[in-house]
Amino acid sequence: MSTELYEKLAQSVIEGEPEDAEQLARQALADGVDPLTCINEGLTKGIQRVGELFASGEYFLPELIIGAEAMKKALAVLEPAMVGDQSREVVGTVVLGTVEGDMHEIGKTLVGTMLTANGYKVIDLGVDLSADKFIGAVKENNADIVGASALLTTTMLQQGKIIDALEAEGLSDKVKVMVGGAPVTQSFASEIGADGYAEDAISAVDLAFRLIDAPA
Ligand code: B1M
């Protein structure tokens, strides 16, 4: 039953049907299906397929955009269900964003949702952010962690610029840097001097706890 629902969710993204995606997400919650599993087994598989079809030339930019819209509609229903009651004590503050020149927001937002669900205060700055924007927000919010997402091979180098800027401001000892995004790897993260790399939103949460040495 759930498998069929995950397939339908994936299909709504592949076919670019935002209304279907939203309705299926509502149905999933009403049926008591775990929202994170809906994201991982349904929506993410769908958007990955969209990416493959784009890479092979079968899909073009409009299909990429409408597929992302469908995923966002469903996430808007599922994500609040994952965050739940936030009355617990704040574990730490994370300044989060997608680097300069990069408009991809879905994975970054998911990382923010999972961190929020696990007790972090998340300052989500959005997308296309210069290193200066990250630094400004770190100072303003006295952040413990900077989280930088990059989805393009051309923009992942911007993650290193944030690390350099933190160093130039004398903030490297105070703030940990976590990087992620589809083209980013552990070896790239080490190369640019990031404190940690996470492959997905769940590992990002584990990493955040390790970086600030907080009990999970
Ligand atoms: Co774009 N795009 N895109 N795109 N897009 C990719 C990334 C691409 C791989 C598609 C492809 O060719 N197969 C390709 C990049 C190729 C490359 O760099 N080598 C690409 C391209 C080329 C482009 C454009 C250049 C296309 C064009 O204009 N000709 C353009 C660039 C625009 C720009 O940013 N300047 C572009 C535009 C777009 C849209 C705007 C249409 C749309 C984004 C909409 C939006 O976000 N509002 C879009 C989409 C949807 C994709 C794909 C299909 C899906 C991305 C996504 O949302 N995945 C993508 C293909 C792919 O990734 N397979 C593709 C789902 C999401 C849950 O996963 O973001 O990977 P992801 O996040 C994961 C992990 O990576 C990790 O956790 C998340 C959750 O598990 N993670 C972190 C992410 N950030 C993290 C941060 C952390 C830790 C973990 O710590 C801080």
Short mmCIF file of C-alpha atoms and ligand atoms in Angstrom, two decimals:
data_model
loop_
_atom_site.label_atom_id
_atom_site.label_comp_id
_atom_site.label_asym_id
_atom_site.label_seq_id
_atom_site.Cartn_x
_atom_site.Cartn_y
_atom_site.Cartn_z
CA MET A 1 0.00 0.00 0.00
CA SER A 2 2.70 2.49 1.04
CA THR A 3 4.93 1.34 -1.83
CA GLU A 4 2.18 2.27 -4.24
CA LEU A 5 1.89 5.67 -2.61
CA TYR A 6 5.65 6.29 -2.86
CA GLU A 7 5.52 5.38 -6.54
CA LYS A 8 2.62 7.77 -7.09
CA LEU A 9 4.51 10.53 -5.29
CA ALA A 10 7.56 9.91 -7.46
CA GLN A 11 5.39 9.87 -10.57
CA SER A 12 3.73 13.20 -9.66
CA VAL A 13 7.20 14.78 -9.63
CA ILE A 14 8.36 13.04 -12.83
CA GLU A 15 5.19 14.11 -14.64
CA GLY A 16 5.27 17.58 -13.08
CA GLU A 17 1.87 17.54 -11.36
CA PRO A 18 2.03 19.85 -8.31
CA GLU A 19 -1.62 19.40 -7.38
CA ASP A 20 -1.37 15.61 -7.44
CA ALA A 21 1.84 15.78 -5.40
CA GLU A 22 0.19 17.95 -2.76
CA GLN A 23 -2.92 15.78 -2.63
CA LEU A 24 -0.86 12.57 -2.33
CA ALA A 25 1.17 14.10 0.49
CA ARG A 26 -2.05 14.95 2.35
CA GLN A 27 -3.29 11.42 1.80
CA ALA A 28 -0.01 10.04 3.15
CA LEU A 29 -0.33 12.02 6.37
CA ALA A 30 -4.00 11.09 6.73
CA ASP A 31 -3.02 7.42 6.34
CA GLY A 32 -0.31 7.77 8.99
CA VAL A 33 2.57 7.16 6.58
CA ASP A 34 5.94 8.46 7.79
CA PRO A 35 6.62 11.80 6.04
CA LEU A 36 10.40 11.31 5.83
CA THR A 37 9.93 7.96 4.10
CA CYS A 38 7.54 9.63 1.65
CA ILE A 39 10.30 12.12 0.86
CA ASN A 40 13.10 9.58 0.56
CA GLU A 41 11.21 6.77 -1.17
CA GLY A 42 8.84 8.88 -3.25
CA LEU A 43 9.68 12.52 -3.94
CA THR A 44 13.48 12.26 -3.98
CA LYS A 45 13.40 9.27 -6.31
CA GLY A 46 11.08 11.26 -8.58
CA ILE A 47 13.28 14.36 -8.72
CA GLN A 48 16.37 12.21 -9.28
CA ARG A 49 14.64 10.66 -12.27
CA VAL A 50 13.79 14.16 -13.53
CA GLY A 51 17.51 15.01 -13.22
CA GLU A 52 18.44 11.91 -15.22
CA LEU A 53 15.92 12.73 -17.95
CA PHE A 54 17.30 16.28 -18.06
CA ALA A 55 20.88 15.03 -18.29
CA SER A 56 19.97 12.66 -21.14
CA GLY A 57 18.25 15.43 -23.09
CA GLU A 58 14.73 13.98 -22.80
CA TYR A 59 13.61 16.74 -20.44
CA PHE A 60 14.35 20.45 -20.71
CA LEU A 61 14.35 23.31 -18.20
CA PRO A 62 10.51 23.65 -18.02
CA GLU A 63 10.22 20.00 -16.94
CA LEU A 64 12.95 20.54 -14.36
CA ILE A 65 11.10 23.57 -12.99
CA ILE A 66 7.67 21.94 -12.84
CA GLY A 67 9.13 18.77 -11.30
CA ALA A 68 10.73 20.89 -8.58
CA GLU A 69 7.41 22.74 -8.08
CA ALA A 70 5.61 19.43 -7.58
CA MET A 71 8.20 18.32 -5.04
CA LYS A 72 7.96 21.64 -3.18
CA LYS A 73 4.14 21.43 -3.00
CA ALA A 74 4.35 18.00 -1.39
CA LEU A 75 7.18 19.09 0.93
CA ALA A 76 5.10 22.04 2.11
CA VAL A 77 2.60 19.48 3.43
CA LEU A 78 5.10 16.90 4.75
CA GLU A 79 7.79 19.07 6.34
CA PRO A 80 5.61 20.69 9.05
CA ALA A 81 4.60 17.19 10.13
CA MET A 82 8.27 16.33 10.73
CA VAL A 83 9.07 19.41 12.77
CA GLY A 84 6.36 18.88 15.39
CA ASP A 85 6.50 20.55 18.79
CA GLN A 86 9.47 22.87 19.16
CA SER A 87 9.14 23.67 22.84
CA ARG A 88 12.38 21.86 23.77
CA GLU A 89 15.62 23.65 24.54
CA VAL A 90 17.65 24.90 21.56
CA VAL A 91 20.66 22.63 20.92
CA GLY A 92 22.58 25.11 18.78
CA THR A 93 22.19 27.72 16.07
CA VAL A 94 22.83 26.95 12.41
CA VAL A 95 23.13 29.56 9.67
CA LEU A 96 22.09 27.73 6.53
CA GLY A 97 22.00 28.60 2.85
CA THR A 98 22.84 27.75 -0.74
CA VAL A 99 26.03 29.33 -2.05
CA GLU A 100 26.41 32.20 -4.49
CA GLY A 101 25.32 31.54 -8.06
CA ASP A 102 23.23 28.53 -7.04
CA MET A 103 19.42 28.55 -6.93
CA HIS A 104 18.85 24.97 -5.76
CA GLU A 105 16.94 25.07 -2.50
CA ILE A 106 15.10 21.77 -1.98
CA GLY A 107 17.92 19.76 -0.36
CA LYS A 108 19.08 22.71 1.72
CA THR A 109 15.55 23.30 3.02
CA LEU A 110 15.20 19.63 3.88
CA VAL A 111 18.43 19.76 5.86
CA GLY A 112 17.02 22.81 7.71
CA THR A 113 13.78 21.00 8.46
CA MET A 114 15.61 17.98 9.89
CA LEU A 115 17.86 20.18 12.02
CA THR A 116 14.84 22.11 13.30
CA ALA A 117 13.08 18.83 14.07
CA ASN A 118 16.08 17.85 16.17
CA GLY A 119 16.19 20.95 18.31
CA TYR A 120 18.38 23.34 16.31
CA LYS A 121 17.54 26.97 15.70
CA VAL A 122 17.96 27.31 11.94
CA ILE A 123 18.49 30.65 10.25
CA ASP A 124 17.73 29.77 6.64
CA LEU A 125 19.13 32.57 4.51
CA GLY A 126 17.85 31.16 1.23
CA VAL A 127 19.81 30.73 -2.00
CA ASP A 128 22.49 32.50 -4.06
CA LEU A 129 24.34 33.81 -1.01
CA SER A 130 27.75 35.45 -0.98
CA ALA A 131 30.27 34.52 1.70
CA ASP A 132 29.62 37.97 3.23
CA LYS A 133 25.95 37.14 3.73
CA PHE A 134 26.89 33.99 5.64
CA ILE A 135 29.41 35.91 7.77
CA GLY A 136 26.91 38.69 8.55
CA ALA A 137 24.33 36.16 9.71
CA VAL A 138 26.90 34.26 11.80
CA LYS A 139 27.77 37.46 13.68
CA GLU A 140 24.18 38.58 14.03
CA ASN A 141 22.97 35.26 15.40
CA ASN A 142 26.07 34.12 17.24
CA ALA A 143 25.86 30.90 15.26
CA ASP A 144 27.55 27.62 16.19
CA ILE A 145 27.46 26.13 12.70
CA VAL A 146 27.41 27.38 9.12
CA GLY A 147 25.73 25.01 6.67
CA ALA A 148 26.48 25.62 3.01
CA SER A 149 24.74 23.72 0.24
CA ALA A 150 25.87 23.57 -3.41
CA LEU A 151 24.30 21.58 -6.24
CA LEU A 152 26.47 22.63 -9.15
CA THR A 153 30.04 21.66 -9.90
CA THR A 154 30.53 25.32 -10.82
CA THR A 155 29.30 26.67 -7.47
CA MET A 156 30.71 24.15 -4.99
CA LEU A 157 33.96 26.13 -4.89
CA GLN A 158 32.01 28.92 -3.17
CA GLN A 159 31.88 26.72 -0.07
CA GLY A 160 35.63 27.22 0.27
CA LYS A 161 35.17 30.97 0.04
CA ILE A 162 32.93 30.91 3.10
CA ILE A 163 35.60 29.01 5.03
CA ASP A 164 38.26 31.53 3.94
CA ALA A 165 36.02 34.44 4.93
CA LEU A 166 35.37 32.97 8.38
CA GLU A 167 39.10 32.60 8.84
CA ALA A 168 39.75 36.18 7.71
CA GLU A 169 37.20 37.37 10.29
CA GLY A 170 38.84 35.33 13.05
CA LEU A 171 35.69 33.23 13.45
CA SER A 172 37.05 29.80 12.48
CA ASP A 173 37.59 28.66 16.05
CA LYS A 174 34.08 29.64 17.07
CA VAL A 175 32.03 28.36 14.16
CA LYS A 176 32.02 24.96 12.51
CA VAL A 177 31.38 24.61 8.79
CA MET A 178 29.25 21.83 7.38
CA VAL A 179 28.98 21.34 3.62
CA GLY A 180 26.78 19.20 1.40
CA GLY A 181 24.95 18.94 -1.91
CA ALA A 182 24.92 16.41 -4.74
CA PRO A 183 28.39 17.10 -6.27
CA VAL A 184 30.11 17.56 -2.90
CA THR A 185 32.18 14.70 -1.46
CA GLN A 186 34.07 14.04 1.76
CA SER A 187 37.36 14.48 -0.07
CA PHE A 188 36.28 17.85 -1.51
CA ALA A 189 35.11 18.93 1.95
CA SER A 190 38.47 17.98 3.44
CA GLU A 191 40.30 19.74 0.61
CA ILE A 192 38.57 23.07 1.30
CA GLY A 193 38.98 22.69 5.06
CA ALA A 194 35.34 22.16 6.01
CA ASP A 195 34.72 20.73 9.48
CA GLY A 196 32.29 18.20 8.12
CA TYR A 197 30.43 16.81 5.12
CA ALA A 198 27.01 15.19 5.12
CA GLU A 199 25.56 13.16 2.29
CA ASP A 200 21.92 13.68 3.20
CA ALA A 201 19.62 15.45 5.62
CA ILE A 202 19.71 12.71 8.25
CA SER A 203 23.50 12.54 8.29
CA ALA A 204 23.56 16.35 8.46
CA VAL A 205 21.77 16.12 11.80
CA ASP A 206 24.23 13.51 13.14
CA LEU A 207 27.11 15.64 11.93
CA ALA A 208 25.76 18.79 13.58
CA PHE A 209 25.58 17.01 16.95
CA ARG A 210 29.17 15.76 16.50
CA LEU A 211 30.47 19.16 15.41
CA ILE A 212 29.28 20.98 18.49
CA ASP A 213 29.72 17.99 20.74
CA ALA A 214 26.10 18.07 21.88
CA PRO A 215 24.23 15.04 23.19
CA ALA A 216 21.80 13.79 20.49
CO1 B1M B 1 19.32 21.88 -11.55
N1 B1M B 1 20.90 20.83 -11.92
N2 B1M B 1 19.97 23.31 -12.70
N3 B1M B 1 17.62 22.74 -11.19
N4 B1M B 1 18.77 20.27 -10.76
C1 B1M B 1 21.07 19.59 -11.18
C2 B1M B 1 21.85 19.82 -9.89
C3 B1M B 1 21.84 18.69 -12.24
C4 B1M B 1 22.70 17.58 -11.61
C5 B1M B 1 20.80 18.11 -13.24
C6 B1M B 1 21.44 17.22 -14.29
O1 B1M B 1 22.05 17.71 -15.21
N5 B1M B 1 21.33 15.92 -14.13
C7 B1M B 1 22.68 19.78 -13.01
C8 B1M B 1 24.05 20.09 -12.41
C9 B1M B 1 25.19 19.55 -13.24
C10 B1M B 1 26.50 19.90 -12.67
O2 B1M B 1 26.72 20.83 -11.98
N6 B1M B 1 27.45 19.08 -13.03
C11 B1M B 1 21.74 20.97 -12.93
C12 B1M B 1 21.78 22.07 -13.81
C13 B1M B 1 22.76 21.96 -14.97
C14 B1M B 1 20.97 23.21 -13.64
C15 B1M B 1 20.97 24.50 -14.50
C16 B1M B 1 22.35 25.02 -14.89
C17 B1M B 1 20.07 24.20 -15.73
C18 B1M B 1 20.01 25.31 -16.75
O3 B1M B 1 19.63 26.41 -16.46
N7 B1M B 1 20.38 24.96 -17.95
C19 B1M B 1 20.22 25.48 -13.57
C20 B1M B 1 21.17 26.23 -12.64
C21 B1M B 1 20.46 27.34 -11.89
C22 B1M B 1 21.34 27.88 -10.78
O4 B1M B 1 21.32 27.34 -9.70
N8 B1M B 1 22.08 28.91 -11.07
C23 B1M B 1 19.37 24.54 -12.79
C24 B1M B 1 18.14 24.88 -12.28
C25 B1M B 1 17.30 24.02 -11.58
C26 B1M B 1 15.88 24.41 -11.15
C27 B1M B 1 15.80 25.84 -10.65
C28 B1M B 1 14.96 24.23 -12.33
C29 B1M B 1 15.56 23.27 -10.11
C30 B1M B 1 15.76 23.69 -8.64
C31 B1M B 1 14.47 24.24 -8.03
C32 B1M B 1 14.63 24.60 -6.60
O5 B1M B 1 15.46 24.12 -5.86
N9 B1M B 1 13.73 25.50 -6.22
C33 B1M B 1 16.60 22.21 -10.45
C34 B1M B 1 16.54 20.85 -10.01
C35 B1M B 1 15.26 20.43 -9.33
C36 B1M B 1 17.60 19.95 -10.18
C37 B1M B 1 17.65 18.45 -9.81
C38 B1M B 1 16.83 17.69 -10.84
C39 B1M B 1 17.16 18.06 -8.45
C40 B1M B 1 17.80 18.82 -7.27
C41 B1M B 1 17.01 18.50 -6.01
O6 B1M B 1 16.21 19.28 -5.56
N10 B1M B 1 17.18 17.24 -5.50
C42 B1M B 1 19.21 18.15 -9.93
C43 B1M B 1 19.53 16.72 -10.29
C44 B1M B 1 20.00 15.92 -9.08
O7 B1M B 1 20.44 16.44 -8.09
N11 B1M B 1 19.98 14.62 -9.23
C45 B1M B 1 19.68 19.28 -10.74
C46 B1M B 1 16.43 16.74 -4.35
C47 B1M B 1 17.11 17.09 -3.04
C48 B1M B 1 16.37 16.47 -1.87
O8 B1M B 1 18.42 16.54 -3.10
O9 B1M B 1 19.49 18.80 -3.38
O10 B1M B 1 20.87 16.68 -3.55
P1 B1M B 1 19.75 17.41 -2.95
O11 B1M B 1 19.97 17.47 -1.38
C49 B1M B 1 20.26 16.33 -0.59
C50 B1M B 1 21.75 16.07 -0.43
O12 B1M B 1 22.56 16.54 -1.50
C51 B1M B 1 22.09 16.68 0.89
O13 B1M B 1 20.90 16.48 1.64
C52 B1M B 1 19.76 16.67 0.81
C53 B1M B 1 18.62 15.85 1.32
O14 B1M B 1 18.94 14.49 1.43
N12 B1M B 1 22.41 18.10 1.00
C54 B1M B 1 23.12 18.57 2.08
C55 B1M B 1 22.09 19.16 0.24
N13 B1M B 1 22.56 20.29 0.76
C56 B1M B 1 23.19 19.96 1.90
C57 B1M B 1 23.83 20.75 2.85
C58 B1M B 1 24.41 20.11 3.95
C59 B1M B 1 24.35 18.73 4.09
C60 B1M B 1 23.70 17.93 3.17
O15 B1M B 1 25.04 20.78 4.91
C61 B1M B 1 24.92 22.15 4.95
#
